[in-house]
Coordinates of C-alpha atoms in Angstrom, one line a residue:
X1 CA 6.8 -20.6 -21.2
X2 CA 4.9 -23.4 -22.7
X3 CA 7.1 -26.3 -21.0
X4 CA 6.3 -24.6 -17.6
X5 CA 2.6 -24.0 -17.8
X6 CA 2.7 -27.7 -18.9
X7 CA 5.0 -28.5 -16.1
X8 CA 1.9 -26.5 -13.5
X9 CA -0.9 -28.2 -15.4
X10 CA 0.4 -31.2 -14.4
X11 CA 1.3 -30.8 -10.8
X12 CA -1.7 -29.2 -10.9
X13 CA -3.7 -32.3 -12.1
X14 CA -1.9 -34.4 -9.9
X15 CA -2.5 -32.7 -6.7
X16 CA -6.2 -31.7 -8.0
X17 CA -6.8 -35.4 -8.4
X18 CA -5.8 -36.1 -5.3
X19 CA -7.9 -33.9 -3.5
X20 CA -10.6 -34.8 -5.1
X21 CA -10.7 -38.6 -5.3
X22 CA -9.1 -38.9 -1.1
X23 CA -11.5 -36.5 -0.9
X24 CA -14.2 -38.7 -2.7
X25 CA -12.7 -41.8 -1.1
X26 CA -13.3 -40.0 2.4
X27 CA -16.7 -39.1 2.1
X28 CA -17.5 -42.1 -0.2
X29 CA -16.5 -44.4 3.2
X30 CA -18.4 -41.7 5.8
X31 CA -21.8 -42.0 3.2
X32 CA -21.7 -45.7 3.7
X33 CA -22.1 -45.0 7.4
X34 CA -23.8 -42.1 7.4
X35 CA -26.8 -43.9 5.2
X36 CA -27.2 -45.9 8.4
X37 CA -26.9 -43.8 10.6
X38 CA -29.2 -41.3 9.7
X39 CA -32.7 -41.3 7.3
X40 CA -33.8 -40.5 3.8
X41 CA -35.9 -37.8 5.8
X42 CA -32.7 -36.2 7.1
X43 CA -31.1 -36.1 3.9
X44 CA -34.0 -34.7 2.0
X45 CA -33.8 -31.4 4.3
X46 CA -30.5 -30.7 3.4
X47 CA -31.6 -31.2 -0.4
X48 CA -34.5 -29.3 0.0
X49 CA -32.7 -26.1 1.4
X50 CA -29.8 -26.4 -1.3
X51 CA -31.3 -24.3 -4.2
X52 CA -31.3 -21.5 -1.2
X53 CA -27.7 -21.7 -0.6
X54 CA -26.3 -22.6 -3.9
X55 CA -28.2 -19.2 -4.9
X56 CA -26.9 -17.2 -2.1
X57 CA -23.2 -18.4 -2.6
X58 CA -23.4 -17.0 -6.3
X59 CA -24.5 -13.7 -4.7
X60 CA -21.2 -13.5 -2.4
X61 CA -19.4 -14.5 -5.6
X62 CA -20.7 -12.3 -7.6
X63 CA -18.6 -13.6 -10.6
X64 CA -15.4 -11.8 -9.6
X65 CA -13.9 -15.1 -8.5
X66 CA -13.8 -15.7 -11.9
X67 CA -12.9 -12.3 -13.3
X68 CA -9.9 -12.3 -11.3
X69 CA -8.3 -15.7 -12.7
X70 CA -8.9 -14.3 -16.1
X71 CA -7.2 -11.3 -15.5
X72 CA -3.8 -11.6 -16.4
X73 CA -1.9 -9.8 -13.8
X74 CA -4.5 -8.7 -10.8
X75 CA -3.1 -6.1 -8.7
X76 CA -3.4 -6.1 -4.3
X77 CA -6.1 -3.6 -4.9
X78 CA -8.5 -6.0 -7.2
X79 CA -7.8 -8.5 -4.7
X80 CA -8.8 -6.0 -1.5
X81 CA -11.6 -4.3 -3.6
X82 CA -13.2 -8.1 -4.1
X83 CA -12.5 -9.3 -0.8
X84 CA -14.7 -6.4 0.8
X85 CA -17.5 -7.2 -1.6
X86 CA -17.9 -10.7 -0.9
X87 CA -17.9 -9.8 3.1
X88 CA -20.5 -7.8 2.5
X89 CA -23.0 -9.0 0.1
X90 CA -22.4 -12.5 2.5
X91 CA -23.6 -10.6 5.4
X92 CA -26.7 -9.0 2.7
X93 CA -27.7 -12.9 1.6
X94 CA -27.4 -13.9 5.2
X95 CA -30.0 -11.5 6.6
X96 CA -32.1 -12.3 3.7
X97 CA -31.8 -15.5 4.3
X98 CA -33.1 -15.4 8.2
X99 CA -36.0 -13.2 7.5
X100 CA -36.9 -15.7 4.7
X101 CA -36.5 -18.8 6.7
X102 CA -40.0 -19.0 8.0
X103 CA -41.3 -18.7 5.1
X104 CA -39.4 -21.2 3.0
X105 CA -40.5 -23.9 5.9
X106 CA -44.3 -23.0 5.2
X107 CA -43.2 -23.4 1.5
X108 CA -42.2 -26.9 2.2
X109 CA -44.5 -28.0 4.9
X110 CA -41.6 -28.9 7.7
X111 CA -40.8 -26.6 10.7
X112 CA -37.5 -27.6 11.1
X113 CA -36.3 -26.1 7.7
X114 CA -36.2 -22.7 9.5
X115 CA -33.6 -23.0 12.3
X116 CA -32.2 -25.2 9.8
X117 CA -31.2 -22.3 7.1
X118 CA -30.5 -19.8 9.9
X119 CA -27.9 -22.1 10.9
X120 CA -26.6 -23.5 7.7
X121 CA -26.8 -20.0 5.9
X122 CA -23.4 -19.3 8.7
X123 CA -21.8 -21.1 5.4
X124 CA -22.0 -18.6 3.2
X125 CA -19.7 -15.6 5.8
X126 CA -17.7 -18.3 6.3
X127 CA -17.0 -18.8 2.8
X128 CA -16.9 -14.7 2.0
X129 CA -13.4 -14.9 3.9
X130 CA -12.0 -17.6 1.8
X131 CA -13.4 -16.8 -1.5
X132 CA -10.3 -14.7 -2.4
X133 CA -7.2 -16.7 -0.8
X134 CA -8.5 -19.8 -2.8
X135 CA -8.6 -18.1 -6.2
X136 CA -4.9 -16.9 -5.4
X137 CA -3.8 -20.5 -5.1
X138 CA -5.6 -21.4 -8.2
X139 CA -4.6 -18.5 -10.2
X140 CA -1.0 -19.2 -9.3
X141 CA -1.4 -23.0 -9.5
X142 CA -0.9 -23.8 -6.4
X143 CA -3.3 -27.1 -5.8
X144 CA -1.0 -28.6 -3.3
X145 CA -1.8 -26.8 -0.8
X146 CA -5.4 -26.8 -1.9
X147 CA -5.2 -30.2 -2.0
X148 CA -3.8 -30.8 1.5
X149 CA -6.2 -27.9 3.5
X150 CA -9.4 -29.6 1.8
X151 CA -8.4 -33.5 2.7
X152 CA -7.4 -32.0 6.6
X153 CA -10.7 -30.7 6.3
X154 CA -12.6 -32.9 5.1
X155 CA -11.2 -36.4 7.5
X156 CA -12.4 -33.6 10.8
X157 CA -16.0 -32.5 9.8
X158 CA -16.7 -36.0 8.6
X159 CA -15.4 -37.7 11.6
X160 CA -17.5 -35.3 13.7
X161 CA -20.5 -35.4 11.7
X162 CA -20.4 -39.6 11.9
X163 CA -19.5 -38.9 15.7
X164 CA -23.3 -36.3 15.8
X165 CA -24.8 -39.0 14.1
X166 CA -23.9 -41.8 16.2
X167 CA -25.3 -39.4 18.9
X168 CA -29.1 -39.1 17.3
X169 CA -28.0 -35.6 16.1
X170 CA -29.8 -36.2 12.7
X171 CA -30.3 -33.4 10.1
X172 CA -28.0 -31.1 12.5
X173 CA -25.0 -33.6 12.0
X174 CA -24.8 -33.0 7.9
X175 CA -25.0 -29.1 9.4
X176 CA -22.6 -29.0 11.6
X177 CA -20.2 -31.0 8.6
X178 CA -21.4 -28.3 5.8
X179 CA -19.9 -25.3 8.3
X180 CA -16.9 -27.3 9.5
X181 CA -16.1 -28.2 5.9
X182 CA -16.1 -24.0 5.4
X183 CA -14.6 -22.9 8.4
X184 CA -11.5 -25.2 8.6
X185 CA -10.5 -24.3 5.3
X186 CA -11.2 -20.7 5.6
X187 CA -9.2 -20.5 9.1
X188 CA -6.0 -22.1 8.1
X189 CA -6.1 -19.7 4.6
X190 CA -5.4 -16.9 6.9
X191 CA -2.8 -18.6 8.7
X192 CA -0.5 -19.9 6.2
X193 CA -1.6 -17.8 2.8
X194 CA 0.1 -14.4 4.7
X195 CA -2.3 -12.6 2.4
X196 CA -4.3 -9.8 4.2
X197 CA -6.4 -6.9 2.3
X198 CA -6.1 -3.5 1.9
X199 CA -8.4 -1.0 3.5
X200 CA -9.4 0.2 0.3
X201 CA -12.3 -0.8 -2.4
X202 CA -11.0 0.6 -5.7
X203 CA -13.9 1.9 -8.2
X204 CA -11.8 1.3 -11.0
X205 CA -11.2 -2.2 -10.1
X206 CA -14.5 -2.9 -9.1
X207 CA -15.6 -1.7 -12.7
X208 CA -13.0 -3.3 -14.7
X209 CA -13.6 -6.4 -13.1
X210 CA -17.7 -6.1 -13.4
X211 CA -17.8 -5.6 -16.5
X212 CA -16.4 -9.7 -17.0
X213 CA -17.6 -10.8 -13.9
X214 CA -21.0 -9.3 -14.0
X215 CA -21.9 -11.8 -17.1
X216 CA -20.4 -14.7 -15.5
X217 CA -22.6 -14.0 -12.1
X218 CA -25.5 -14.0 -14.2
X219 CA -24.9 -17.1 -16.1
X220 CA -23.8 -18.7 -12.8
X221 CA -27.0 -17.7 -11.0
X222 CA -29.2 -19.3 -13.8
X223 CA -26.6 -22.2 -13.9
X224 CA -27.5 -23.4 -10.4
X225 CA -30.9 -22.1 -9.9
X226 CA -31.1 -24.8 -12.9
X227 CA -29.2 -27.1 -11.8
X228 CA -31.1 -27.1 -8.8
X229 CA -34.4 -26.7 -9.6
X230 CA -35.3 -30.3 -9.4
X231 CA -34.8 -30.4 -5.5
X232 CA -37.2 -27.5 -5.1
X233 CA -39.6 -29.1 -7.1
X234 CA -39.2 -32.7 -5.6
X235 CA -39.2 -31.3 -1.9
X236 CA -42.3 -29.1 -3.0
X237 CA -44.6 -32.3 -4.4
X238 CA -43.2 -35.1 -3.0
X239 CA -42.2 -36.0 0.8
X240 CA -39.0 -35.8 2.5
X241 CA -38.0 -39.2 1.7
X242 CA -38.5 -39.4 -2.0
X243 CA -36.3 -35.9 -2.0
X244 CA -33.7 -38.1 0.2
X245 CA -33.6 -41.0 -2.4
X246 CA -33.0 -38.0 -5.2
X247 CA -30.4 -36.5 -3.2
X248 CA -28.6 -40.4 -2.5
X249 CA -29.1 -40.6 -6.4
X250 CA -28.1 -37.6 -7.4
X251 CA -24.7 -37.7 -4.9
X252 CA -23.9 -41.3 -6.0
X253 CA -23.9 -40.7 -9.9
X254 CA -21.9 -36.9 -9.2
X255 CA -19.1 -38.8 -8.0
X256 CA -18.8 -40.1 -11.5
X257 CA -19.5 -37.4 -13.5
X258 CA -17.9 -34.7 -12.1
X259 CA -14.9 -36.2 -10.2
X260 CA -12.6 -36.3 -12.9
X261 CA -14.1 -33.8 -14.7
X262 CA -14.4 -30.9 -11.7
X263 CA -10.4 -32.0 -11.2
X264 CA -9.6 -31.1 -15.0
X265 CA -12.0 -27.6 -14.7
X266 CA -10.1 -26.2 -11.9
X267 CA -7.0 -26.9 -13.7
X268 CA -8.2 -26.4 -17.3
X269 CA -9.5 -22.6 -16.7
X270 CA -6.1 -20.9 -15.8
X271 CA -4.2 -23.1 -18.3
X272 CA -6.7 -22.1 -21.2
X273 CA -6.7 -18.3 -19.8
X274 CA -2.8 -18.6 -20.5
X275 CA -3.4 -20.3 -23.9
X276 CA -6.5 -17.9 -24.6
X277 CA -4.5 -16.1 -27.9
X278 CA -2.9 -19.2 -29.2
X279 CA -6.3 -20.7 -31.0
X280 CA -4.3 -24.0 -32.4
X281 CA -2.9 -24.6 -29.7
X282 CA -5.7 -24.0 -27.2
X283 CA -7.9 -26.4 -29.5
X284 CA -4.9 -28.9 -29.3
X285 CA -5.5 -28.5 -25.4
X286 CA -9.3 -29.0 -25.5
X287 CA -9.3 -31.9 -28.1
X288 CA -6.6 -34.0 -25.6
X289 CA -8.9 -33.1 -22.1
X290 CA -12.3 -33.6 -23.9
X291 CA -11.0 -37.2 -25.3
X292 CA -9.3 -38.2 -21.7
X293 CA -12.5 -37.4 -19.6
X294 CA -14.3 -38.9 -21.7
X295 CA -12.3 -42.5 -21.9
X296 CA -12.4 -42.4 -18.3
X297 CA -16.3 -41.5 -17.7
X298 CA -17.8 -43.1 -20.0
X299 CA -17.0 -46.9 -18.7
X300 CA -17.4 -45.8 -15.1
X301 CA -21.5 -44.6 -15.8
X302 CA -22.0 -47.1 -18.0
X303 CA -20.5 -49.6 -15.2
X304 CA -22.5 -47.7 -12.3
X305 CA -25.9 -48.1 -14.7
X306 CA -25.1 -51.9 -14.9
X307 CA -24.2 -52.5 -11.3
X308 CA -26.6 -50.1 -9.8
X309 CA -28.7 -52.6 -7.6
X310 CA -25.6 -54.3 -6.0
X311 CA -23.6 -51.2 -5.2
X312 CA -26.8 -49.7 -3.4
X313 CA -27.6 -52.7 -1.3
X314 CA -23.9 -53.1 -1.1
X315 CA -22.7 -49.4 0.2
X316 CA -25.8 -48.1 1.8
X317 CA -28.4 -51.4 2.9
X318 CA -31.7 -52.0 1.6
X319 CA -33.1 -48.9 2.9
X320 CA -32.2 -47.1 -0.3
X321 CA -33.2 -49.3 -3.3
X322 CA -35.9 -46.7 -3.7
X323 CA -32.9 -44.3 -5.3
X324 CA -31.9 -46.9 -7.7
X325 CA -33.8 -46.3 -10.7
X326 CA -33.2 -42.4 -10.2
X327 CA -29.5 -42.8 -10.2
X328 CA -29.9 -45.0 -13.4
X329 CA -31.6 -42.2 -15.3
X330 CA -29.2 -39.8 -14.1
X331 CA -26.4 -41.9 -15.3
X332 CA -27.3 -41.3 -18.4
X333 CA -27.5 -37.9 -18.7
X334 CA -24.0 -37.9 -16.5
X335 CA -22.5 -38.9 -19.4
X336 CA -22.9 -35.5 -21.1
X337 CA -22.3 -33.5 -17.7
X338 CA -19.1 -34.7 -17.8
X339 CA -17.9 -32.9 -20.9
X340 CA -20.2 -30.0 -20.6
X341 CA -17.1 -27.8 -18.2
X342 CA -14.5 -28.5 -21.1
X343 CA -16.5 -26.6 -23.7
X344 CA -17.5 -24.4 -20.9
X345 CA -14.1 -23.0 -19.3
X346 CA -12.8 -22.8 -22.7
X347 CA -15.2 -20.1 -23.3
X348 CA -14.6 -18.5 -20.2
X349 CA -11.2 -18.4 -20.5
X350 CA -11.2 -16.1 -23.6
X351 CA -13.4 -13.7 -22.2
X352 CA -16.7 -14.2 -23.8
X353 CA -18.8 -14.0 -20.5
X354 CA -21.7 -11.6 -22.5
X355 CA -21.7 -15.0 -25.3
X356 CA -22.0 -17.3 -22.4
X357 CA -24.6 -15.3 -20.9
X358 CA -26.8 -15.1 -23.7
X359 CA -26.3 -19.1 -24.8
X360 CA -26.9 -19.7 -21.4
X361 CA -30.4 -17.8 -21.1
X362 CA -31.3 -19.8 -23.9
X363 CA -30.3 -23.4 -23.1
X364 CA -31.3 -23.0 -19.3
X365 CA -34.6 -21.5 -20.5
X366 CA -35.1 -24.8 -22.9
X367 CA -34.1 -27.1 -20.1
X368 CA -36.0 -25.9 -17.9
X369 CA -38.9 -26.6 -19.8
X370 CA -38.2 -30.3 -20.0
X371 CA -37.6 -30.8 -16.9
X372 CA -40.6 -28.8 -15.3
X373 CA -42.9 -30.4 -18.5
X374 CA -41.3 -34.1 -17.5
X375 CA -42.5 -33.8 -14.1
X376 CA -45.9 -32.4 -14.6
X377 CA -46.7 -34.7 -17.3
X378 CA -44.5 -37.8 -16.0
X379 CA -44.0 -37.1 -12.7
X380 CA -40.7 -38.0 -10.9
X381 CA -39.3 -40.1 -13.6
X382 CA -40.3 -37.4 -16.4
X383 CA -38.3 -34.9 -14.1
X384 CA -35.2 -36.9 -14.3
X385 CA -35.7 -37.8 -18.0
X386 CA -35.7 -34.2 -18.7
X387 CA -32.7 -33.4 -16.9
X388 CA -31.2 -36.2 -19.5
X389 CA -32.2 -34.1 -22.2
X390 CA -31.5 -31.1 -20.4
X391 CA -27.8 -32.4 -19.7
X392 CA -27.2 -33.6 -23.3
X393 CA -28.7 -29.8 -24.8
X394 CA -26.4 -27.8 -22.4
X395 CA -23.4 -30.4 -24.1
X396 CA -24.3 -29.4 -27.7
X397 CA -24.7 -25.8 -27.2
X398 CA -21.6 -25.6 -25.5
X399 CA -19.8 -27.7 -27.8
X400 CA -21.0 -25.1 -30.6
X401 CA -19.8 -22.1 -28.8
X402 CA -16.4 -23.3 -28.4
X403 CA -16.8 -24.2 -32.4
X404 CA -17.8 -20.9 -33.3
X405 CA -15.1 -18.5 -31.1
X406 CA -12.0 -20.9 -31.1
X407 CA -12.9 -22.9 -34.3
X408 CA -12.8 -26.9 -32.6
X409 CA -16.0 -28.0 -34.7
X410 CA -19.1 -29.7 -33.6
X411 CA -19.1 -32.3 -35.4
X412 CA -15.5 -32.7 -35.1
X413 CA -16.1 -33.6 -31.4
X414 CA -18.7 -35.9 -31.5
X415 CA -16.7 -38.0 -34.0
X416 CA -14.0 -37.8 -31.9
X417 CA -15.8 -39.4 -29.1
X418 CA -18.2 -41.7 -30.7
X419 CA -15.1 -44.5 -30.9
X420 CA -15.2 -43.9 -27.4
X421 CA -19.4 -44.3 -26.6
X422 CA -19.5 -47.1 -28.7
X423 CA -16.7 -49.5 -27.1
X424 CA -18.1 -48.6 -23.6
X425 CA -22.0 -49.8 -25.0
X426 CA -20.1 -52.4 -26.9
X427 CA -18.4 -53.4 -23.5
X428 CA -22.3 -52.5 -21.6
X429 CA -23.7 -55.1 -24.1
X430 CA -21.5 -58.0 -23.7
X431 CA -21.0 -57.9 -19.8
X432 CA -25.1 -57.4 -19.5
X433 CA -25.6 -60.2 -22.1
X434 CA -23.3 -62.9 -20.1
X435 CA -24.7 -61.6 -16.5
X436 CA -28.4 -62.2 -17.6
X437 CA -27.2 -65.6 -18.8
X438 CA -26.1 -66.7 -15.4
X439 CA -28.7 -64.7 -13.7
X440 CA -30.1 -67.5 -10.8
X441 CA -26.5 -66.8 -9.5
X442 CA -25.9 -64.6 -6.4
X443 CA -25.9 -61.1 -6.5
X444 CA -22.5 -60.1 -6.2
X445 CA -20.9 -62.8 -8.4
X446 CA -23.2 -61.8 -11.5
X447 CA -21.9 -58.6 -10.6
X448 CA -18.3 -59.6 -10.4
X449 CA -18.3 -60.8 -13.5
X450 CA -19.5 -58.1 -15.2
X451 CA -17.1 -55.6 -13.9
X452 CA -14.3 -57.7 -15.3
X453 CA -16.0 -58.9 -18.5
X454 CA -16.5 -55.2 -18.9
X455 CA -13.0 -53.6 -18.1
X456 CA -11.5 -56.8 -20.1
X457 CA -13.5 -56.0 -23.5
X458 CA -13.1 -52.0 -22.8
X459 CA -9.4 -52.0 -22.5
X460 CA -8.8 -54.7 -25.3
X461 CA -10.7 -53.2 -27.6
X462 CA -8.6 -49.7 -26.6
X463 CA -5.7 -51.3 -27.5
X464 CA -7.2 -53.5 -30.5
X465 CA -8.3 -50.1 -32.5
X466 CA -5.3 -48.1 -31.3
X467 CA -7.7 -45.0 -29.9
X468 CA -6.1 -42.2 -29.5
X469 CA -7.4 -41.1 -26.1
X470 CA -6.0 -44.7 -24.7
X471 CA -2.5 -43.3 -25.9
X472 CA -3.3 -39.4 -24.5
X473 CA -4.1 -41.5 -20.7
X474 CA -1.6 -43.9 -21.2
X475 CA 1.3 -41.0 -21.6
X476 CA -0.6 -38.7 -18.5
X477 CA -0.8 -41.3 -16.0
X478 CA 3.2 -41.6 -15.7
X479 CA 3.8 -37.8 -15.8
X480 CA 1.0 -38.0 -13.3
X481 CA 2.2 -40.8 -10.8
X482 CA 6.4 -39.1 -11.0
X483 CA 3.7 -35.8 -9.8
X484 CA 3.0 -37.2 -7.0
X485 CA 6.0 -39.5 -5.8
X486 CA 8.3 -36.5 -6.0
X487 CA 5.6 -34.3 -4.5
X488 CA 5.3 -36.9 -1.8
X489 CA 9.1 -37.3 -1.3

């Protein structure tokens, strides 16, 4: 049992990483064009709109996404039951949404944003008939074809939305990409999963379901309304453009701190729901994911921090050096996003939704308080300090849950990872010390240097103090790679 949940975690990281970093890789090359193609204005819509939508998808949710991969053995009527929920609280959030437009475009002081939402909030029915096949690919760990649907996906919106641009589409481009990037999925689901509801909706699955699901919807709707909080503010006192530079910013630095990260997570939660009665083994689990994210992210923000300038002018022109010192400040509190969903699932997994509800009042409430007192007392710069504290609160309070209900210690974990944080600053120091030295040389070369100065001292001193993490990547990377070339074969 063991060696074959192992065996799925693996294929399962393997073809999760691949989606994730083509997928990265694809939109990564399309934001290069796209930044010049289209304007901080046009970007800054999107961003303004998104604490709508994020809020309305947790609706259609409703938590029972993840009630149903926690569930050991969910039957054809849980599956059915769901399925007809989502449908129709999607087609509740929509109409809300549409009456509500108008008003959310006085709110914001732009016209546009109302046929924007009505069109964009499509999404969210879109999503309602997809919500269920996905969940029964994860829960039986089937991330290939996951994988494969999301990348088909993904190459077609983009290629249109560069195509709309190109045109003078503008802010209707990145629409018309948000919907294709739904609906393509969603249609070939219901060609190839041969997974079709029942025309029932079971009270007793409903309940038994709610009563996990009910706590996770709530923490997930303070989650995001958190999470994204900052572009309601931003777009509220500030113009379109500075919410565009946040959103360039705020894009640029996810791609570091939640690539690898959101990879493990999708993974992590139905291999820890397996492991959820096996505590030594489960903290065995969490100690070997928490150390390998963490020897992987922490040199890449530290590297994006130090190489901010020329990778901005480099990727997406001049026109967007205003987002620099934004995504520097969000680097920083990337660092402690990136561990926050290992701590999280883990939780999850053994069915303390009412804990995580309760911590998460609490740690949302906090943050929220920093971030909201950093702006009004800071401005834009306080905002996204606060979210640093914010970031590295929600870390800590996770961290302590998973100490207190599965018995990996707080302090445990942090000395764990210092090693870890302080070869990448080490690393930081020297590669920043020897650019500054040479700094009447041209951009790019100081920032050539660095990168190798940096990865040189990082991986030396890896193998100089014998880490442990080095050893946990340097044994996952071949299991991973013999994945993928058999997978590929």
């Amino acid at each position: 049992m063991a060696d074959d949940l192992k065996q799925k975690a693996t294929s399962g990281v393997a073809w999760t990483s691949i989606q994730k970093f083509a997928g990265m890789g694809v939109s990564f090359i399309a934001g290069i064009i796209l930044a010049r193609l289209l304007t901080p204005e046009d970007y800054g819509c999107i961003g303004m709109l998104s604490i709508f939508m994020v809020l309305a998808g947790a609706f259609v949710d409703g938590g029972f996404g993840s009630a149903l991969i926690q569930k050991k053995r969910p039957t054809q009527e849980d599956y059915s039951t769901i399925f007809f929920f989502n449908l129709g609280m999607s087609l509740l959030m929509y109409v809300i949404l549409f009456v509500c437009a108008p008003a959310i475009a006085r709110f914001y002081k732009m016209p546009i944003l109302s046929s924007v939402l009505r069109v964009q909030g499509l999404v969210l029915i879109i999503n309602a008939f997809s919500l269920i096949q996905s969940n029964q690919l994860r829960k039986q760990f089937k991330f290939k074809k996951i994988a494969i649907v999301t990348l088909i996906s993904s190459v077609i919106s983009i290629s249109i939305t560069i195509f709309m641009a190109y045109k003078g589409f503008g802010v209707w481009s990145l629409v018309t990409m948000n919907l294709l990037t739904a609906f393509i999925p969603t249609v070939v689901y219901w060609v190839t999963n041969k997974w079709f509801p029942l025309l029932v909706f079971s009270k007793t699955s409903f309940k038994e379901l709610f009563s996990f699901g009910f706590y996770m919807f709530l923490t997930t709707i303070i989650t995001r309304l958190c999470n994204n909080i900052q572009g309601l503010l931003i777009g509220r006192f500030y113009n379109p453009a500075t919410m565009g530079y946040y959103s360039k910013a705020k894009s640029t630095e996810e791609m570091a701190s939640t690539s690898l990260s959101n990879v493990i997570d999708q993974v992590a939660y139905p291999l820890y729901a397996e492991y959820q009665d096996d505590k030594v083994l489960l903290i065995n689990v969490i100690k070997k994911i928490t150390l390998s994210i963490a020897y992987i992210t922490f040199p890449m923000i530290l590297l994006l921090i130090l190489l901010a300038r020329p990778i901005f002018v480099l990727l997406y022109s001049e026109r967007w050096l205003d987002s620099v010192p934004y995504f520097q400040i969000l680097c920083v509190a990337g660092i402690a996003i990136c561990l926050q969903g290992v701590n999280y699932q883990a939780i999850a997994a053994i069915g303390k939704s009412k804990v995580m509800f309760s911590w998460t009042l609490i740690k949302r409430a906090l943050g929220l308080l920093l971030v909201v007192g950093g702006l009004f007392a800071f401005g834009i710069k306080g905002l996204l300090v606060g979210m640093v504290m914010q970031s590295w609160l929600i870390y800590l309070i996770n961290a302590y849950q998973v100490h207190k209900y599965i018995g990996y210690k707080v302090l445990t974990q942090l000395i764990d990872l210092l090693p870890i944080l302080l070869l990448a600053v080490v690393s930081w120091a020297i590669a920043f010390c020897l650019g500054y030295i040479v700094h009447n040389w041209h951009m790019y070369v100081i920032a050539v240097i660095r990168f190798f100065v940096f990865i040189g001292v990082y991986i030396g001193g890896s193998m100089l103090l014998k880490l442990e993490c080095f050893k946990y990547v340097k044994e996952t990377l071949p299991l991973f790679f013999a994945k993928f070339r058999k997978k590929s074969s």
